[in-house]
mmCIF file with all atom_site columns, C-alpha atoms in Angstrom:
data_model
loop_
_atom_site.group_PDB
_atom_site.id
_atom_site.type_symbol
_atom_site.label_atom_id
_atom_site.label_alt_id
_atom_site.label_comp_id
_atom_site.label_asym_id
_atom_site.label_entity_id
_atom_site.label_seq_id
_atom_site.pdbx_PDB_ins_code
_atom_site.Cartn_x
_atom_site.Cartn_y
_atom_site.Cartn_z
_atom_site.occupancy
_atom_site.B_iso_or_equiv
_atom_site.pdbx_formal_charge
_atom_site.auth_seq_id
_atom_site.auth_comp_id
_atom_site.auth_asym_id
_atom_site.auth_atom_id
_atom_site.pdbx_PDB_model_num
ATOM 1   C CA . MET A 1 1   ? 1.273   -16.621 1.652  1.00 38.00 ? 1   MET A CA 1
ATOM 2   C CA . ILE A 1 2   ? 4.084   -14.889 3.600  1.00 39.00 ? 2   ILE A CA 1
ATOM 3   C CA . ASN A 1 3   ? 4.909   -12.496 0.759  1.00 42.00 ? 3   ASN A CA 1
ATOM 4   C CA . ASP A 1 4   ? 1.243   -11.864 0.049  1.00 47.00 ? 4   ASP A CA 1
ATOM 5   C CA . GLN A 1 5   ? 0.634   -10.982 3.675  1.00 52.00 ? 5   GLN A CA 1
ATOM 6   C CA . SER A 1 6   ? 3.556   -8.556  3.960  1.00 53.00 ? 6   SER A CA 1
ATOM 7   C CA . ASN A 1 7   ? 2.580   -6.809  0.727  1.00 58.00 ? 7   ASN A CA 1
ATOM 8   C CA . THR A 1 8   ? -1.059  -6.602  1.782  1.00 66.00 ? 8   THR A CA 1
ATOM 9   C CA . ASN A 1 9   ? -0.178  -5.220  5.208  1.00 63.00 ? 9   ASN A CA 1
ATOM 10  C CA . ALA A 1 10  ? 1.982   -2.572  3.577  1.00 65.00 ? 10  ALA A CA 1
ATOM 11  C CA . ALA A 1 11  ? -0.873  -1.715  1.207  1.00 72.00 ? 11  ALA A CA 1
ATOM 12  C CA . PHE A 1 12  ? -3.256  -1.334  4.144  1.00 72.00 ? 12  PHE A CA 1
ATOM 13  C CA . SER A 1 13  ? -0.733  0.910   5.900  1.00 71.00 ? 13  SER A CA 1
ATOM 14  C CA . MET A 1 14  ? -0.220  3.142   2.877  1.00 76.00 ? 14  MET A CA 1
ATOM 15  C CA . LEU A 1 15  ? -3.960  3.400   2.230  1.00 79.00 ? 15  LEU A CA 1
ATOM 16  C CA . ILE A 1 16  ? -4.645  4.386   5.835  1.00 79.00 ? 16  ILE A CA 1
ATOM 17  C CA . ASP A 1 17  ? -1.838  6.966   5.679  1.00 77.00 ? 17  ASP A CA 1
ATOM 18  C CA . GLU A 1 18  ? -3.394  8.465   2.541  1.00 81.00 ? 18  GLU A CA 1
ATOM 19  C CA . LEU A 1 19  ? -6.811  8.648   4.188  1.00 81.00 ? 19  LEU A CA 1
ATOM 20  C CA . ASN A 1 20  ? -5.298  10.314  7.256  1.00 81.00 ? 20  ASN A CA 1
ATOM 21  C CA . ASN A 1 21  ? -3.629  12.879  5.002  1.00 82.00 ? 21  ASN A CA 1
ATOM 22  C CA . GLU A 1 22  ? -6.912  13.580  3.208  1.00 85.00 ? 22  GLU A CA 1
ATOM 23  C CA . ILE A 1 23  ? -8.769  13.975  6.512  1.00 87.00 ? 23  ILE A CA 1
ATOM 24  C CA . LYS A 1 24  ? -6.104  16.401  7.688  1.00 85.00 ? 24  LYS A CA 1
ATOM 25  C CA . LYS A 1 25  ? -6.394  18.456  4.478  1.00 86.00 ? 25  LYS A CA 1
ATOM 26  C CA . ILE A 1 26  ? -10.185 18.559  4.737  1.00 88.00 ? 26  ILE A CA 1
ATOM 27  C CA . ASN A 1 27  ? -10.013 19.698  8.373  1.00 85.00 ? 27  ASN A CA 1
ATOM 28  C CA . GLN A 1 28  ? -7.536  22.416  7.424  1.00 87.00 ? 28  GLN A CA 1
ATOM 29  C CA . SER A 1 29  ? -9.850  23.564  4.624  1.00 87.00 ? 29  SER A CA 1
ATOM 30  C CA . GLY A 1 30  ? -12.786 23.565  7.042  1.00 84.00 ? 30  GLY A CA 1
ATOM 31  C CA . ALA A 1 31  ? -10.880 25.759  9.462  1.00 87.00 ? 31  ALA A CA 1
ATOM 32  C CA . LYS A 1 32  ? -10.049 28.169  6.641  1.00 85.00 ? 32  LYS A CA 1
ATOM 33  C CA . TYR A 1 33  ? -13.678 28.306  5.505  1.00 82.00 ? 33  TYR A CA 1
ATOM 34  C CA . PHE A 1 34  ? -14.744 29.031  9.096  1.00 85.00 ? 34  PHE A CA 1
ATOM 35  C CA . GLU A 1 35  ? -12.300 31.931  9.364  1.00 85.00 ? 35  GLU A CA 1
ATOM 36  C CA . GLU A 1 36  ? -13.644 33.332  6.086  1.00 86.00 ? 36  GLU A CA 1
ATOM 37  C CA . GLY A 1 37  ? -17.249 32.950  7.188  1.00 87.00 ? 37  GLY A CA 1
ATOM 38  C CA . GLU A 1 38  ? -18.124 30.417  4.477  1.00 86.00 ? 38  GLU A CA 1
ATOM 39  C CA . TYR A 1 39  ? -20.281 28.291  6.768  1.00 82.00 ? 39  TYR A CA 1
ATOM 40  C CA . ASP A 1 40  ? -21.895 26.210  4.012  1.00 85.00 ? 40  ASP A CA 1
ATOM 41  C CA . SER A 1 41  ? -18.430 25.130  2.929  1.00 86.00 ? 41  SER A CA 1
ATOM 42  C CA . VAL A 1 42  ? -17.559 24.351  6.546  1.00 83.00 ? 42  VAL A CA 1
ATOM 43  C CA . GLU A 1 43  ? -20.530 22.001  6.763  1.00 87.00 ? 43  GLU A CA 1
ATOM 44  C CA . ASN A 1 44  ? -19.557 20.326  3.504  1.00 87.00 ? 44  ASN A CA 1
ATOM 45  C CA . ALA A 1 45  ? -16.013 19.842  4.781  1.00 85.00 ? 45  ALA A CA 1
ATOM 46  C CA . LYS A 1 46  ? -17.374 18.288  7.976  1.00 87.00 ? 46  LYS A CA 1
ATOM 47  C CA . GLN A 1 47  ? -19.444 15.826  5.974  1.00 88.00 ? 47  GLN A CA 1
ATOM 48  C CA . PHE A 1 48  ? -16.500 14.863  3.777  1.00 85.00 ? 48  PHE A CA 1
ATOM 49  C CA . ALA A 1 49  ? -14.258 14.414  6.816  1.00 84.00 ? 49  ALA A CA 1
ATOM 50  C CA . LYS A 1 50  ? -16.920 12.236  8.427  1.00 87.00 ? 50  LYS A CA 1
ATOM 51  C CA . ARG A 1 51  ? -17.185 10.003  5.361  1.00 88.00 ? 51  ARG A CA 1
ATOM 52  C CA . TYR A 1 52  ? -13.405 9.666   5.064  1.00 85.00 ? 52  TYR A CA 1
ATOM 53  C CA . THR A 1 53  ? -13.207 8.783   8.761  1.00 85.00 ? 53  THR A CA 1
ATOM 54  C CA . GLU A 1 54  ? -15.900 6.145   8.376  1.00 87.00 ? 54  GLU A CA 1
ATOM 55  C CA . ILE A 1 55  ? -14.035 4.600   5.439  1.00 88.00 ? 55  ILE A CA 1
ATOM 56  C CA . ARG A 1 56  ? -10.788 4.616   7.416  1.00 83.00 ? 56  ARG A CA 1
ATOM 57  C CA . GLU A 1 57  ? -12.454 2.797   10.312 1.00 85.00 ? 57  GLU A CA 1
ATOM 58  C CA . LYS A 1 58  ? -13.851 0.187   7.934  1.00 85.00 ? 58  LYS A CA 1
ATOM 59  C CA . ILE A 1 59  ? -10.408 -0.376  6.454  1.00 84.00 ? 59  ILE A CA 1
ATOM 60  C CA . LEU A 1 60  ? -8.847  -0.703  9.917  1.00 81.00 ? 60  LEU A CA 1
ATOM 61  C CA . LYS A 1 61  ? -11.483 -3.285  10.779 1.00 82.00 ? 61  LYS A CA 1
ATOM 62  C CA . LEU A 1 62  ? -10.902 -5.100  7.489  1.00 82.00 ? 62  LEU A CA 1
ATOM 63  C CA . GLU A 1 63  ? -7.137  -5.102  8.095  1.00 74.00 ? 63  GLU A CA 1
ATOM 64  C CA . LYS A 1 64  ? -7.670  -6.702  11.513 1.00 76.00 ? 64  LYS A CA 1
ATOM 65  C CA . GLU A 1 65  ? -9.995  -9.343  10.049 1.00 77.00 ? 65  GLU A CA 1
ATOM 66  C CA . TYR A 1 66  ? -7.458  -10.087 7.318  1.00 73.00 ? 66  TYR A CA 1
ATOM 67  C CA . GLU A 1 67  ? -4.607  -10.546 9.798  1.00 69.00 ? 67  GLU A CA 1
ATOM 68  C CA . GLU A 1 68  ? -6.746  -12.847 11.947 1.00 68.00 ? 68  GLU A CA 1
ATOM 69  C CA . LEU A 1 69  ? -7.631  -14.931 8.902  1.00 69.00 ? 69  LEU A CA 1
ATOM 70  C CA . VAL A 1 70  ? -4.036  -15.255 7.703  1.00 61.00 ? 70  VAL A CA 1
ATOM 71  C CA . ASN A 1 71  ? -2.741  -16.053 11.188 1.00 59.00 ? 71  ASN A CA 1
ATOM 72  C CA . HIS A 1 72  ? -5.390  -18.730 11.560 1.00 56.00 ? 72  HIS A CA 1
ATOM 73  C CA . TYR A 1 73  ? -4.546  -20.178 8.145  1.00 54.00 ? 73  TYR A CA 1
ATOM 74  C CA . ASN A 1 74  ? -0.870  -20.454 9.011  1.00 51.00 ? 74  ASN A CA 1
ATOM 75  C CA . ASN A 1 75  ? -1.538  -21.877 12.482 1.00 46.00 ? 75  ASN A CA 1
ATOM 76  C CA . GLY A 1 76  ? 0.637   -19.211 14.097 1.00 45.00 ? 76  GLY A CA 1
ATOM 77  C CA . ASN A 1 77  ? 3.755   -20.059 12.074 1.00 45.00 ? 77  ASN A CA 1
ATOM 78  C CA . PHE A 1 78  ? 4.441   -16.649 10.501 1.00 41.00 ? 78  PHE A CA 1
ATOM 79  C CA . MET A 1 79  ? 7.255   -15.755 12.856 1.00 43.00 ? 79  MET A CA 1
ATOM 80  C CA . SER A 1 80  ? 9.086   -19.073 12.581 1.00 45.00 ? 80  SER A CA 1
ATOM 81  C CA . VAL A 1 81  ? 8.881   -19.067 8.770  1.00 41.00 ? 81  VAL A CA 1
ATOM 82  C CA . GLN A 1 82  ? 10.088  -15.485 8.528  1.00 44.00 ? 82  GLN A CA 1
ATOM 83  C CA . ARG A 1 83  ? 12.970  -16.235 10.913 1.00 44.00 ? 83  ARG A CA 1
ATOM 84  C CA . ASP A 1 84  ? 14.076  -18.922 8.457  1.00 48.00 ? 84  ASP A CA 1
ATOM 85  C CA . ILE A 1 85  ? 13.974  -16.410 5.616  1.00 43.00 ? 85  ILE A CA 1
ATOM 86  C CA . PHE A 1 86  ? 16.197  -13.963 7.491  1.00 46.00 ? 86  PHE A CA 1
ATOM 87  C CA . ALA A 1 87  ? 18.499  -16.764 8.613  1.00 45.00 ? 87  ALA A CA 1
ATOM 88  C CA . ASN A 1 88  ? 19.027  -17.693 4.965  1.00 47.00 ? 88  ASN A CA 1
ATOM 89  C CA . ALA A 1 89  ? 20.075  -14.088 4.355  1.00 44.00 ? 89  ALA A CA 1
ATOM 90  C CA . ASN A 1 90  ? 22.974  -14.661 6.809  1.00 43.00 ? 90  ASN A CA 1
ATOM 91  C CA . MET A 1 91  ? 22.453  -11.332 8.525  1.00 45.00 ? 91  MET A CA 1
ATOM 92  C CA . LYS A 1 92  ? 25.349  -11.519 10.963 1.00 43.00 ? 92  LYS A CA 1
ATOM 93  C CA . ASN A 1 93  ? 24.086  -15.031 11.836 1.00 41.00 ? 93  ASN A CA 1
ATOM 94  C CA . TYR A 1 94  ? 21.239  -13.317 13.611 1.00 40.00 ? 94  TYR A CA 1
ATOM 95  C CA . ASP A 1 95  ? 18.485  -15.634 14.851 1.00 42.00 ? 95  ASP A CA 1
ATOM 96  C CA . GLN A 1 96  ? 15.401  -13.735 15.931 1.00 42.00 ? 96  GLN A CA 1
ATOM 97  C CA . PRO A 1 97  ? 13.552  -15.336 18.870 1.00 42.00 ? 97  PRO A CA 1
ATOM 98  C CA . ARG A 1 98  ? 9.778   -15.272 19.198 1.00 43.00 ? 98  ARG A CA 1
ATOM 99  C CA . LEU A 1 99  ? 9.074   -11.900 20.750 1.00 41.00 ? 99  LEU A CA 1
ATOM 100 C CA . CYS A 1 100 ? 7.116   -11.358 23.918 1.00 46.00 ? 100 CYS A CA 1
ATOM 101 C CA . LYS A 1 101 ? 4.412   -8.725  23.944 1.00 46.00 ? 101 LYS A CA 1
ATOM 102 C CA . GLY A 1 102 ? 5.861   -5.305  24.707 1.00 52.00 ? 102 GLY A CA 1
ATOM 103 C CA . LYS A 1 103 ? 9.264   -6.105  23.190 1.00 81.00 ? 103 LYS A CA 1
ATOM 104 C CA . LYS A 1 104 ? 10.324  -4.401  19.999 1.00 82.00 ? 104 LYS A CA 1
ATOM 105 C CA . THR A 1 105 ? 11.868  -6.297  17.130 1.00 88.00 ? 105 THR A CA 1
ATOM 106 C CA . PRO A 1 106 ? 15.667  -5.810  17.342 1.00 89.00 ? 106 PRO A CA 1
ATOM 107 C CA . GLU A 1 107 ? 17.340  -3.476  14.886 1.00 88.00 ? 107 GLU A CA 1
ATOM 108 C CA . GLU A 1 108 ? 19.379  -6.356  13.406 1.00 90.00 ? 108 GLU A CA 1
ATOM 109 C CA . VAL A 1 109 ? 16.274  -7.398  11.499 1.00 91.00 ? 109 VAL A CA 1
ATOM 110 C CA . TYR A 1 110 ? 16.501  -4.205  9.425  1.00 94.00 ? 110 TYR A CA 1
ATOM 111 C CA . TYR A 1 111 ? 20.164  -4.464  8.381  1.00 93.00 ? 111 TYR A CA 1
ATOM 112 C CA . TYR A 1 112 ? 19.790  -6.642  5.302  1.00 93.00 ? 112 TYR A CA 1
ATOM 113 C CA . PRO A 1 113 ? 16.479  -5.101  4.108  1.00 94.00 ? 113 PRO A CA 1
ATOM 114 C CA . ILE A 1 114 ? 17.961  -1.585  4.285  1.00 96.00 ? 114 ILE A CA 1
ATOM 115 C CA . LEU A 1 115 ? 21.097  -2.586  2.397  1.00 95.00 ? 115 LEU A CA 1
ATOM 116 C CA . LYS A 1 116 ? 19.229  -4.617  -0.208 1.00 94.00 ? 116 LYS A CA 1
ATOM 117 C CA . THR A 1 117 ? 16.726  -1.819  -0.764 1.00 95.00 ? 117 THR A CA 1
ATOM 118 C CA . LEU A 1 118 ? 19.444  0.789   -1.298 1.00 96.00 ? 118 LEU A CA 1
ATOM 119 C CA . ASP A 1 119 ? 21.324  -1.530  -3.628 1.00 95.00 ? 119 ASP A CA 1
ATOM 120 C CA . GLU A 1 120 ? 18.169  -2.076  -5.697 1.00 94.00 ? 120 GLU A CA 1
ATOM 121 C CA . MET A 1 121 ? 17.524  1.682   -5.748 1.00 95.00 ? 121 MET A CA 1
ATOM 122 C CA . GLY A 1 122 ? 20.878  2.298   -7.379 1.00 96.00 ? 122 GLY A CA 1
ATOM 123 C CA . GLY A 1 123 ? 22.855  3.028   -4.235 1.00 96.00 ? 123 GLY A CA 1
ATOM 124 C CA . SER A 1 124 ? 20.897  5.830   -2.585 1.00 96.00 ? 124 SER A CA 1
ATOM 125 C CA . GLY A 1 125 ? 17.406  6.976   -1.743 1.00 95.00 ? 125 GLY A CA 1
ATOM 126 C CA . ARG A 1 126 ? 15.248  9.317   0.288  1.00 94.00 ? 126 ARG A CA 1
ATOM 127 C CA . ILE A 1 127 ? 14.613  8.035   3.814  1.00 93.00 ? 127 ILE A CA 1
ATOM 128 C CA . ALA A 1 128 ? 10.847  7.798   3.353  1.00 92.00 ? 128 ALA A CA 1
ATOM 129 C CA . ASP A 1 129 ? 11.211  5.899   0.059  1.00 94.00 ? 129 ASP A CA 1
ATOM 130 C CA . VAL A 1 130 ? 13.763  3.495   1.517  1.00 95.00 ? 130 VAL A CA 1
ATOM 131 C CA . LEU A 1 131 ? 11.738  2.730   4.625  1.00 94.00 ? 131 LEU A CA 1
ATOM 132 C CA . ARG A 1 132 ? 8.549   2.282   2.614  1.00 93.00 ? 132 ARG A CA 1
ATOM 133 C CA . LYS A 1 133 ? 10.245  -0.607  0.786  1.00 94.00 ? 133 LYS A CA 1
ATOM 134 C CA . VAL A 1 134 ? 11.870  -1.909  3.961  1.00 94.00 ? 134 VAL A CA 1
ATOM 135 C CA . GLN A 1 135 ? 8.453   -1.989  5.635  1.00 93.00 ? 135 GLN A CA 1
ATOM 136 C CA . ILE A 1 136 ? 7.186   -4.391  2.989  1.00 92.00 ? 136 ILE A CA 1
ATOM 137 C CA . MET A 1 137 ? 10.141  -6.708  3.610  1.00 91.00 ? 137 MET A CA 1
ATOM 138 C CA . VAL A 1 138 ? 9.847   -6.813  7.401  1.00 91.00 ? 138 VAL A CA 1
ATOM 139 C CA . MET A 1 139 ? 6.146   -6.340  8.022  1.00 90.00 ? 139 MET A CA 1
ATOM 140 C CA . SER A 1 140 ? 5.420   -10.022 8.680  1.00 87.00 ? 140 SER A CA 1
ATOM 141 C CA . VAL A 1 141 ? 7.934   -10.179 11.564 1.00 89.00 ? 141 VAL A CA 1
ATOM 142 C CA . LEU A 1 142 ? 6.830   -7.010  13.323 1.00 89.00 ? 142 LEU A CA 1
ATOM 143 C CA . ASN A 1 143 ? 4.650   -7.341  16.410 1.00 88.00 ? 143 ASN A CA 1
ATOM 144 C CA . GLU A 1 144 ? 1.965   -5.079  17.833 1.00 88.00 ? 144 GLU A CA 1
ATOM 145 C CA . TYR A 1 145 ? 4.511   -3.212  19.943 1.00 87.00 ? 145 TYR A CA 1
ATOM 146 C CA . ASP A 1 146 ? 6.534   -2.325  16.824 1.00 88.00 ? 146 ASP A CA 1
ATOM 147 C CA . LEU A 1 147 ? 3.436   -0.897  15.175 1.00 90.00 ? 147 LEU A CA 1
ATOM 148 C CA . GLU A 1 148 ? 2.530   1.342   18.108 1.00 89.00 ? 148 GLU A CA 1
ATOM 149 C CA . THR A 1 149 ? 3.460   5.008   17.917 1.00 88.00 ? 149 THR A CA 1
ATOM 150 C CA . LEU A 1 150 ? 6.207   6.451   20.084 1.00 84.00 ? 150 LEU A CA 1
ATOM 151 C CA . PRO A 1 151 ? 5.203   8.106   23.375 1.00 83.00 ? 151 PRO A CA 1
ATOM 152 C CA . SER A 1 152 ? 7.268   11.122  22.310 1.00 79.00 ? 152 SER A CA 1
ATOM 153 C CA . ASN A 1 153 ? 5.795   11.289  18.788 1.00 80.00 ? 153 ASN A CA 1
ATOM 154 C CA . ASP A 1 154 ? 2.313   9.985   18.058 1.00 82.00 ? 154 ASP A CA 1
ATOM 155 C CA . LYS A 1 155 ? 2.946   10.163  14.297 1.00 84.00 ? 155 LYS A CA 1
ATOM 156 C CA . THR A 1 156 ? 5.936   7.794   14.243 1.00 87.00 ? 156 THR A CA 1
ATOM 157 C CA . GLN A 1 157 ? 5.622   4.046   14.657 1.00 90.00 ? 157 GLN A CA 1
ATOM 158 C CA . ARG A 1 158 ? 8.244   2.322   16.794 1.00 91.00 ? 158 ARG A CA 1
ATOM 159 C CA . TRP A 1 159 ? 9.569   0.139   13.951 1.00 92.00 ? 159 TRP A CA 1
ATOM 160 C CA . TYR A 1 160 ? 10.328  3.276   11.903 1.00 92.00 ? 160 TYR A CA 1
ATOM 161 C CA . ASN A 1 161 ? 12.455  4.654   14.734 1.00 90.00 ? 161 ASN A CA 1
ATOM 162 C CA . THR A 1 162 ? 14.234  1.318   15.223 1.00 92.00 ? 162 THR A CA 1
ATOM 163 C CA . ALA A 1 163 ? 15.040  1.156   11.512 1.00 93.00 ? 163 ALA A CA 1
ATOM 164 C CA . GLN A 1 164 ? 16.706  4.563   11.737 1.00 92.00 ? 164 GLN A CA 1
ATOM 165 C CA . TRP A 1 165 ? 18.837  3.355   14.648 1.00 92.00 ? 165 TRP A CA 1
ATOM 166 C CA . ALA A 1 166 ? 19.744  0.366   12.468 1.00 92.00 ? 166 ALA A CA 1
ATOM 167 C CA . ARG A 1 167 ? 20.918  2.820   9.827  1.00 93.00 ? 167 ARG A CA 1
ATOM 168 C CA . ASN A 1 168 ? 23.264  4.441   12.364 1.00 91.00 ? 168 ASN A CA 1
ATOM 169 C CA . THR A 1 169 ? 24.770  1.055   13.177 1.00 92.00 ? 169 THR A CA 1
ATOM 170 C CA . LEU A 1 170 ? 25.280  0.313   9.475  1.00 94.00 ? 170 LEU A CA 1
ATOM 171 C CA . VAL A 1 171 ? 27.100  3.631   9.163  1.00 93.00 ? 171 VAL A CA 1
ATOM 172 C CA . GLU A 1 172 ? 29.404  2.658   12.047 1.00 91.00 ? 172 GLU A CA 1
ATOM 173 C CA . GLN A 1 173 ? 30.065  -0.681  10.329 1.00 91.00 ? 173 GLN A CA 1
ATOM 174 C CA . GLY A 1 174 ? 31.020  1.104   7.114  1.00 93.00 ? 174 GLY A CA 1
ATOM 175 C CA . LEU A 1 175 ? 28.099  -0.351  5.164  1.00 95.00 ? 175 LEU A CA 1
ATOM 176 C CA . LEU A 1 176 ? 26.346  3.008   4.694  1.00 96.00 ? 176 LEU A CA 1
ATOM 177 C CA . LYS A 1 177 ? 27.941  6.375   3.982  1.00 94.00 ? 177 LYS A CA 1
ATOM 178 C CA . ARG A 1 178 ? 28.356  8.714   6.928  1.00 91.00 ? 178 ARG A CA 1
ATOM 179 C CA . ASN A 1 179 ? 28.194  12.114  5.218  1.00 90.00 ? 179 ASN A CA 1
ATOM 180 C CA . SER A 1 180 ? 25.224  11.656  2.897  1.00 91.00 ? 180 SER A CA 1
ATOM 181 C CA . PRO A 1 181 ? 23.067  14.675  1.955  1.00 91.00 ? 181 PRO A CA 1
ATOM 182 C CA . HIS A 1 182 ? 20.325  15.507  4.451  1.00 89.00 ? 182 HIS A CA 1
ATOM 183 C CA . GLY A 1 183 ? 17.404  13.125  4.137  1.00 90.00 ? 183 GLY A CA 1
ATOM 184 C CA . ILE A 1 184 ? 19.316  10.671  1.927  1.00 95.00 ? 184 ILE A CA 1
ATOM 185 C CA . TRP A 1 185 ? 20.771  7.247   2.744  1.00 96.00 ? 185 TRP A CA 1
ATOM 186 C CA . GLU A 1 186 ? 23.614  5.845   0.637  1.00 97.00 ? 186 GLU A CA 1
ATOM 187 C CA . ILE A 1 187 ? 25.194  2.418   0.543  1.00 97.00 ? 187 ILE A CA 1
ATOM 188 C CA . THR A 1 188 ? 28.970  1.986   0.413  1.00 96.00 ? 188 THR A CA 1
ATOM 189 C CA . SER A 1 189 ? 30.932  -0.425  -1.775 1.00 95.00 ? 189 SER A CA 1
ATOM 190 C CA . GLN A 1 190 ? 31.369  -2.546  1.337  1.00 94.00 ? 190 GLN A CA 1
ATOM 191 C CA . GLY A 1 191 ? 27.611  -2.529  1.832  1.00 94.00 ? 191 GLY A CA 1
ATOM 192 C CA . LYS A 1 192 ? 27.036  -3.617  -1.773 1.00 94.00 ? 192 LYS A CA 1
ATOM 193 C CA . GLU A 1 193 ? 29.509  -6.449  -1.278 1.00 93.00 ? 193 GLU A CA 1
ATOM 194 C CA . PHE A 1 194 ? 27.623  -7.508  1.841  1.00 92.00 ? 194 PHE A CA 1
ATOM 195 C CA . VAL A 1 195 ? 24.391  -7.734  -0.168 1.00 92.00 ? 195 VAL A CA 1
ATOM 196 C CA . ARG A 1 196 ? 26.123  -9.774  -2.920 1.00 90.00 ? 196 ARG A CA 1
ATOM 197 C CA . ASN A 1 197 ? 27.533  -12.204 -0.375 1.00 88.00 ? 197 ASN A CA 1
ATOM 198 C CA . ASN A 1 198 ? 24.233  -12.643 1.469  1.00 83.00 ? 198 ASN A CA 1
ATOM 199 C CA . GLN A 1 199 ? 21.682  -13.069 -1.294 1.00 74.00 ? 199 GLN A CA 1
ATOM 200 C CA . CYS A 1 200 ? 18.939  -15.555 -0.406 1.00 60.00 ? 200 CYS A CA 1
#
C-alpha cells in the first residue's frame, strides 16, 4: 500500500500540474483573442477554462478523499513504515522523527533518492526529470507543510526547494559533481559507490 500511495500521489500531482498548464494556455489564448477583437473565441476560451477548472477542483477533492481513505486504512502508520524503509537504506544513519505541523521534512531524506535516481538515469539528468522521480520516492513521508508553496514563489512547493538544498550538500560531500552543465545534475563515482553500498 505504501508504494501504491506514493505513486498515486505523484500521479495526482502531475495531472493537476498538466491541468494548470492547460488553464494557463487557454487564458493566454483568451487574452490574445480579446486583443484581436475575436469576442466569440474569447467566450469559448472562457468556457473551456471554466470546465478545466471544474475538473481540477474535482481531482483535488478526489485526491483529498483518497489520502483520507489510505490514512484511515493504515491507522496512521505511514510515517513510521516509511521511516523504516529509509533506515534500511542506511542514509547516514538518519532516523526521521514524526514531524510536527509547520516543520519541513529535513533535506537528509532526499539524499538517497537523489543519488539512486541519478544512478538509474545513467549518471545524469535534467533537474525537473530527477525531482519528478524523487517526488515519487519521498511523497509518502512529506507533510502538508512540505507541499505548501514558498512565500517567495507561489509556483514552487517547499519540498522541491529543500531537495535542491540537499543537492548542494551532496555536492559538498563529493557525491554529486560540482561543475555540471546548467540545469543538469550528475552523480560522481563516489556517489555511485554510496548507492551500491546502501541498496535496500
